[in-house]
């Protein structure tokens, strides 16, 4: 039997935004698990520490929760190895989604395999083909997804709400349980739970994406300074999280 799709109104989301500002991460994840059927919720992670923390928390509440990651075809070898490390650690599957070759081939044929260095527009087109569209396909039967955004990641993420409607993916609910966490909070949870760390963190990487688009950071640099570092001051986003400008919390009159 196919479970019925669940959609929340903007007014409901506004009330939840206000409520969730006072909840901790585990309580927000617990809400999603209670509110949405098992087949209709998922953790999406790029295998960075934040997504691993959310997946671990969610599995404590529901060991069978879906965990999804995207193999863009340009990931560092360390990320692919780490994926297998996590599968072994948790002793469970992690779903992997991939770009469609039919989407990529015309782009690469026209612009080259490293077109992202040429302009911000081409870089975002590449991100769209390798990340945004595969995620959209993966979320086709999902009503709520959980992501690892933190407000302290960057100025562009400073206003991210704890929950909002993901209009890029059909108006489903997107939950950001770690918005109030710091990098130190994430590391402390990983250590307390004995979770394996992505090996690139030990090499001064603080944000990890595709291999040609990620570098280690220097002391004092922004956490996301190693992403698309050749670009001028931009939002440093790929489009997968819908952070193109500060997201505003919906205000609901009392």
mmCIF file of C-alpha atoms in Angstrom:
data_model
loop_
_atom_site.group_PDB
_atom_site.id
_atom_site.type_symbol
_atom_site.label_atom_id
_atom_site.label_comp_id
_atom_site.label_asym_id
_atom_site.label_seq_id
_atom_site.Cartn_x
_atom_site.Cartn_y
_atom_site.Cartn_z
ATOM 1 C CA UNK A 1 0.000 0.000 0.000
ATOM 2 C CA UNK A 2 1.386 3.413 -0.995
ATOM 3 C CA UNK A 3 1.479 5.852 1.924
ATOM 4 C CA UNK A 4 -0.280 9.173 1.461
ATOM 5 C CA UNK A 5 1.862 12.228 0.744
ATOM 6 C CA UNK A 6 2.115 14.695 3.615
ATOM 7 C CA UNK A 7 2.309 18.410 2.918
ATOM 8 C CA UNK A 8 2.485 21.210 5.479
ATOM 9 C CA UNK A 9 1.180 24.722 4.916
ATOM 10 C CA UNK A 10 3.306 27.858 5.159
ATOM 11 C CA UNK A 11 1.397 28.806 8.309
ATOM 12 C CA UNK A 12 2.215 25.448 9.906
ATOM 13 C CA UNK A 13 5.876 25.849 8.975
ATOM 14 C CA UNK A 14 5.910 29.332 10.507
ATOM 15 C CA UNK A 15 4.649 27.978 13.809
ATOM 16 C CA UNK A 16 7.172 25.145 13.686
ATOM 17 C CA UNK A 17 10.016 27.581 13.015
ATOM 18 C CA UNK A 18 9.195 29.450 16.195
ATOM 19 C CA UNK A 19 8.814 26.244 18.190
ATOM 20 C CA UNK A 20 11.966 24.595 16.853
ATOM 21 C CA UNK A 21 14.177 27.539 17.798
ATOM 22 C CA UNK A 22 13.904 26.243 21.373
ATOM 23 C CA UNK A 23 14.306 22.515 20.630
ATOM 24 C CA UNK A 24 17.541 20.568 20.536
ATOM 25 C CA UNK A 25 18.644 18.536 17.529
ATOM 26 C CA UNK A 26 17.401 15.191 18.836
ATOM 27 C CA UNK A 27 13.956 16.648 19.542
ATOM 28 C CA UNK A 28 13.692 18.027 16.006
ATOM 29 C CA UNK A 29 14.731 14.695 14.522
ATOM 30 C CA UNK A 30 12.249 12.935 16.789
ATOM 31 C CA UNK A 31 9.492 15.214 15.494
ATOM 32 C CA UNK A 32 10.269 14.229 11.891
ATOM 33 C CA UNK A 33 10.267 10.540 12.746
ATOM 34 C CA UNK A 34 6.917 10.826 14.496
ATOM 35 C CA UNK A 35 5.342 13.096 11.898
ATOM 36 C CA UNK A 36 6.249 11.331 8.641
ATOM 37 C CA UNK A 37 5.987 7.669 7.588
ATOM 38 C CA UNK A 38 9.241 5.728 7.453
ATOM 39 C CA UNK A 39 9.273 5.575 3.664
ATOM 40 C CA UNK A 40 8.686 9.329 3.386
ATOM 41 C CA UNK A 41 11.622 10.719 5.396
ATOM 42 C CA UNK A 42 15.352 10.632 4.821
ATOM 43 C CA UNK A 43 18.676 11.997 5.993
ATOM 44 C CA UNK A 44 20.722 13.439 3.127
ATOM 45 C CA UNK A 45 24.450 13.761 3.736
ATOM 46 C CA UNK A 46 27.540 14.621 1.723
ATOM 47 C CA UNK A 47 29.416 12.531 4.327
ATOM 48 C CA UNK A 48 30.701 15.600 6.103
ATOM 49 C CA UNK A 49 30.617 15.530 9.890
ATOM 50 C CA UNK A 50 27.277 17.318 10.291
ATOM 51 C CA UNK A 51 25.377 14.868 8.115
ATOM 52 C CA UNK A 52 27.033 11.938 9.848
ATOM 53 C CA UNK A 53 25.927 13.328 13.224
ATOM 54 C CA UNK A 54 22.323 13.711 12.037
ATOM 55 C CA UNK A 55 22.290 10.216 10.546
ATOM 56 C CA UNK A 56 23.669 8.768 13.769
ATOM 57 C CA UNK A 57 21.093 10.605 15.888
ATOM 58 C CA UNK A 58 18.268 9.546 13.582
ATOM 59 C CA UNK A 59 19.346 5.902 13.604
ATOM 60 C CA UNK A 60 19.229 5.938 17.394
ATOM 61 C CA UNK A 61 15.520 6.762 17.093
ATOM 62 C CA UNK A 62 14.787 4.735 13.952
ATOM 63 C CA UNK A 63 17.520 2.264 12.934
ATOM 64 C CA UNK A 64 15.941 1.802 9.508
ATOM 65 C CA UNK A 65 15.738 5.478 8.515
ATOM 66 C CA UNK A 66 16.876 6.143 4.953
ATOM 67 C CA UNK A 67 20.322 7.707 4.600
ATOM 68 C CA UNK A 68 21.123 9.110 1.154
ATOM 69 C CA UNK A 69 24.332 10.491 -0.317
ATOM 70 C CA UNK A 70 25.255 11.725 -3.796
ATOM 71 C CA UNK A 71 28.258 10.479 -5.727
ATOM 72 C CA UNK A 72 28.840 13.343 -8.147
ATOM 73 C CA UNK A 73 31.461 11.450 -10.124
ATOM 74 C CA UNK A 74 34.130 13.915 -8.952
ATOM 75 C CA UNK A 75 34.397 13.039 -5.261
ATOM 76 C CA UNK A 76 37.781 12.647 -3.567
ATOM 77 C CA UNK A 77 38.934 9.063 -3.189
ATOM 78 C CA UNK A 78 38.960 9.691 0.569
ATOM 79 C CA UNK A 79 35.204 10.341 0.497
ATOM 80 C CA UNK A 80 34.494 7.096 -1.346
ATOM 81 C CA UNK A 81 36.627 5.179 1.149
ATOM 82 C CA UNK A 82 34.888 6.946 4.037
ATOM 83 C CA UNK A 83 31.503 5.878 2.669
ATOM 84 C CA UNK A 84 32.542 2.250 3.062
ATOM 85 C CA UNK A 85 33.935 3.006 6.532
ATOM 86 C CA UNK A 86 30.547 4.360 7.628
ATOM 87 C CA UNK A 87 28.657 1.437 6.118
ATOM 88 C CA UNK A 88 30.857 -0.927 8.118
ATOM 89 C CA UNK A 89 30.625 1.162 11.305
ATOM 90 C CA UNK A 90 26.833 1.307 11.244
ATOM 91 C CA UNK A 91 26.462 -2.131 9.638
ATOM 92 C CA UNK A 92 23.705 -0.865 7.367
ATOM 93 C CA UNK A 93 23.150 0.404 3.824
ATOM 94 C CA UNK A 94 23.638 3.987 2.693
ATOM 95 C CA UNK A 95 21.803 4.828 -0.520
ATOM 96 C CA UNK A 96 23.973 6.376 -3.233
ATOM 97 C CA UNK A 97 22.495 8.387 -6.088
ATOM 98 C CA UNK A 98 24.373 9.447 -9.213
ATOM 99 C CA UNK A 99 24.061 12.029 -11.988
ATOM 100 C CA UNK A 100 22.447 10.877 -15.204
ATOM 101 C CA UNK A 101 25.077 10.410 -17.946
ATOM 102 C CA UNK A 102 22.582 11.782 -20.460
ATOM 103 C CA UNK A 103 22.497 15.040 -18.466
ATOM 104 C CA UNK A 104 26.271 15.335 -18.141
ATOM 105 C CA UNK A 105 27.434 14.367 -21.615
ATOM 106 C CA UNK A 106 26.163 17.433 -23.534
ATOM 107 C CA UNK A 107 27.528 19.783 -20.865
ATOM 108 C CA UNK A 108 30.980 18.189 -20.835
ATOM 109 C CA UNK A 109 31.055 17.998 -24.627
ATOM 110 C CA UNK A 110 30.272 21.709 -24.909
ATOM 111 C CA UNK A 111 32.286 23.123 -22.018
ATOM 112 C CA UNK A 112 34.878 20.543 -21.003
ATOM 113 C CA UNK A 113 35.301 18.365 -17.944
ATOM 114 C CA UNK A 114 36.584 21.255 -15.790
ATOM 115 C CA UNK A 115 34.202 23.956 -17.016
ATOM 116 C CA UNK A 116 33.510 25.085 -13.446
ATOM 117 C CA UNK A 117 36.805 27.002 -13.389
ATOM 118 C CA UNK A 118 35.695 29.214 -16.289
ATOM 119 C CA UNK A 119 32.791 31.057 -14.662
ATOM 120 C CA UNK A 120 30.408 30.997 -11.722
ATOM 121 C CA UNK A 121 27.540 30.276 -14.104
ATOM 122 C CA UNK A 122 29.244 27.187 -15.529
ATOM 123 C CA UNK A 123 30.202 26.053 -12.047
ATOM 124 C CA UNK A 124 26.587 26.284 -10.918
ATOM 125 C CA UNK A 125 25.450 24.423 -14.026
ATOM 126 C CA UNK A 126 27.878 21.647 -13.138
ATOM 127 C CA UNK A 127 26.603 21.578 -9.544
ATOM 128 C CA UNK A 128 23.056 21.434 -10.839
ATOM 129 C CA UNK A 129 23.774 18.418 -13.041
ATOM 130 C CA UNK A 130 25.904 16.548 -10.522
ATOM 131 C CA UNK A 131 24.092 17.397 -7.271
ATOM 132 C CA UNK A 132 20.776 19.208 -7.541
ATOM 133 C CA UNK A 133 19.085 17.019 -10.160
ATOM 134 C CA UNK A 134 20.197 13.692 -8.610
ATOM 135 C CA UNK A 135 18.900 14.876 -5.239
ATOM 136 C CA UNK A 136 15.596 15.919 -6.790
ATOM 137 C CA UNK A 137 15.162 12.424 -8.206
ATOM 138 C CA UNK A 138 16.076 10.845 -4.863
ATOM 139 C CA UNK A 139 13.542 13.003 -3.017
ATOM 140 C CA UNK A 140 10.725 12.211 -5.419
ATOM 141 C CA UNK A 141 9.021 9.952 -2.873
ATOM 142 C CA UNK A 142 10.120 11.851 0.256
ATOM 143 C CA UNK A 143 8.023 14.318 2.270
ATOM 144 C CA UNK A 144 10.699 15.412 4.762
ATOM 145 C CA UNK A 145 14.474 15.452 4.485
ATOM 146 C CA UNK A 146 17.091 16.268 7.090
ATOM 147 C CA UNK A 147 20.262 18.202 6.270
ATOM 148 C CA UNK A 148 23.393 19.297 8.120
ATOM 149 C CA UNK A 149 23.381 23.082 7.705
ATOM 150 C CA UNK A 150 24.768 25.194 10.546
ATOM 151 C CA UNK A 151 24.306 28.940 10.872
ATOM 152 C CA UNK A 152 27.977 29.294 11.779
ATOM 153 C CA UNK A 153 29.093 27.716 8.487
ATOM 154 C CA UNK A 154 29.111 31.062 6.672
ATOM 155 C CA UNK A 155 27.357 34.452 6.515
ATOM 156 C CA UNK A 156 25.104 33.094 3.748
ATOM 157 C CA UNK A 157 23.755 30.507 6.188
ATOM 158 C CA UNK A 158 23.398 32.792 9.210
ATOM 159 C CA UNK A 159 19.627 33.166 8.776
ATOM 160 C CA UNK A 160 18.783 29.563 7.878
ATOM 161 C CA UNK A 161 15.671 28.501 9.832
ATOM 162 C CA UNK A 162 15.377 25.157 11.613
ATOM 163 C CA UNK A 163 12.625 24.040 9.241
ATOM 164 C CA UNK A 164 11.226 25.347 5.976
ATOM 165 C CA UNK A 165 9.439 24.288 2.820
ATOM 166 C CA UNK A 166 11.851 23.134 0.130
ATOM 167 C CA UNK A 167 10.258 24.724 -2.909
ATOM 168 C CA UNK A 168 13.064 23.429 -5.136
ATOM 169 C CA UNK A 169 11.898 19.890 -4.407
ATOM 170 C CA UNK A 170 8.149 20.144 -4.628
ATOM 171 C CA UNK A 171 7.402 21.970 -1.392
ATOM 172 C CA UNK A 172 8.453 19.137 0.908
ATOM 173 C CA UNK A 173 9.691 19.803 4.440
ATOM 174 C CA UNK A 174 13.385 20.368 5.016
ATOM 175 C CA UNK A 175 14.708 20.099 8.554
ATOM 176 C CA UNK A 176 18.045 21.555 9.701
ATOM 177 C CA UNK A 177 18.543 20.121 13.208
ATOM 178 C CA UNK A 178 22.100 21.432 13.725
ATOM 179 C CA UNK A 179 21.571 25.103 12.877
ATOM 180 C CA UNK A 180 22.604 26.236 16.377
ATOM 181 C CA UNK A 181 25.624 23.929 16.652
ATOM 182 C CA UNK A 182 29.244 24.987 16.335
ATOM 183 C CA UNK A 183 32.028 23.019 14.683
ATOM 184 C CA UNK A 184 33.235 22.155 18.188
ATOM 185 C CA UNK A 185 29.794 20.755 19.071
ATOM 186 C CA UNK A 186 29.942 18.510 16.016
ATOM 187 C CA UNK A 187 33.436 17.256 16.846
ATOM 188 C CA UNK A 188 32.436 16.610 20.462
ATOM 189 C CA UNK A 189 29.450 14.491 19.406
ATOM 190 C CA UNK A 190 31.591 12.525 16.949
ATOM 191 C CA UNK A 191 34.153 11.821 19.671
ATOM 192 C CA UNK A 192 31.555 10.903 22.292
ATOM 193 C CA UNK A 193 29.860 8.463 19.930
ATOM 194 C CA UNK A 194 33.110 7.038 18.592
ATOM 195 C CA UNK A 195 32.167 7.916 15.025
ATOM 196 C CA UNK A 196 34.906 7.704 12.390
ATOM 197 C CA UNK A 197 35.909 11.067 10.920
ATOM 198 C CA UNK A 198 36.384 11.853 7.257
ATOM 199 C CA UNK A 199 40.178 11.624 6.765
ATOM 200 C CA UNK A 200 40.418 14.988 4.986
ATOM 201 C CA UNK A 201 39.559 16.841 8.204
ATOM 202 C CA UNK A 202 43.007 15.878 9.466
ATOM 203 C CA UNK A 203 44.487 17.672 6.435
ATOM 204 C CA UNK A 204 42.928 21.082 7.278
ATOM 205 C CA UNK A 205 39.798 20.601 5.191
ATOM 206 C CA UNK A 206 36.793 22.154 6.919
ATOM 207 C CA UNK A 207 34.232 21.743 4.115
ATOM 208 C CA UNK A 208 34.456 18.821 1.714
ATOM 209 C CA UNK A 209 32.850 18.559 -1.703
ATOM 210 C CA UNK A 210 34.086 17.491 -5.125
ATOM 211 C CA UNK A 211 37.847 16.980 -5.398
ATOM 212 C CA UNK A 212 38.613 19.753 -7.925
ATOM 213 C CA UNK A 213 36.379 22.228 -6.068
ATOM 214 C CA UNK A 214 37.717 21.773 -2.532
ATOM 215 C CA UNK A 215 40.980 22.688 -0.844
ATOM 216 C CA UNK A 216 42.359 22.856 2.682
ATOM 217 C CA UNK A 217 41.876 26.149 4.528
ATOM 218 C CA UNK A 218 44.416 28.409 6.157
ATOM 219 C CA UNK A 219 44.201 29.483 9.819
ATOM 220 C CA UNK A 220 41.611 32.220 10.249
ATOM 221 C CA UNK A 221 39.760 31.487 7.017
ATOM 222 C CA UNK A 222 36.004 30.941 6.883
ATOM 223 C CA UNK A 223 34.931 27.299 7.217
ATOM 224 C CA UNK A 224 33.756 27.269 3.602
ATOM 225 C CA UNK A 225 36.697 29.233 2.194
ATOM 226 C CA UNK A 226 38.049 26.053 0.620
ATOM 227 C CA UNK A 227 35.005 25.644 -1.615
ATOM 228 C CA UNK A 228 35.301 27.171 -5.119
ATOM 229 C CA UNK A 229 38.125 29.310 -3.750
ATOM 230 C CA UNK A 230 38.937 30.796 -7.172
ATOM 231 C CA UNK A 231 35.612 32.644 -7.254
ATOM 232 C CA UNK A 232 35.226 36.193 -5.987
ATOM 233 C CA UNK A 233 32.951 36.851 -3.032
ATOM 234 C CA UNK A 234 29.891 34.751 -3.819
ATOM 235 C CA UNK A 235 27.418 32.739 -1.778
ATOM 236 C CA UNK A 236 29.682 29.645 -2.100
ATOM 237 C CA UNK A 237 26.664 27.389 -2.499
ATOM 238 C CA UNK A 238 25.923 24.629 -4.986
ATOM 239 C CA UNK A 239 22.141 25.044 -4.963
ATOM 240 C CA UNK A 240 21.376 21.780 -3.226
ATOM 241 C CA UNK A 241 20.393 23.507 0.007
ATOM 242 C CA UNK A 242 18.448 26.369 -1.515
ATOM 243 C CA UNK A 243 20.725 28.936 0.160
ATOM 244 C CA UNK A 244 20.986 31.603 -2.514
ATOM 245 C CA UNK A 245 20.211 34.458 -0.178
ATOM 246 C CA UNK A 246 19.440 34.579 3.542
ATOM 247 C CA UNK A 247 16.281 32.592 4.258
ATOM 248 C CA UNK A 248 13.758 34.535 6.252
ATOM 249 C CA UNK A 249 11.760 32.991 9.048
ATOM 250 C CA UNK A 250 8.033 33.112 8.395
ATOM 251 C CA UNK A 251 6.343 35.277 10.994
ATOM 252 C CA UNK A 252 2.922 34.188 12.176
ATOM 253 C CA UNK A 253 0.683 36.636 13.985
ATOM 254 C CA UNK A 254 -0.317 35.479 17.439
#
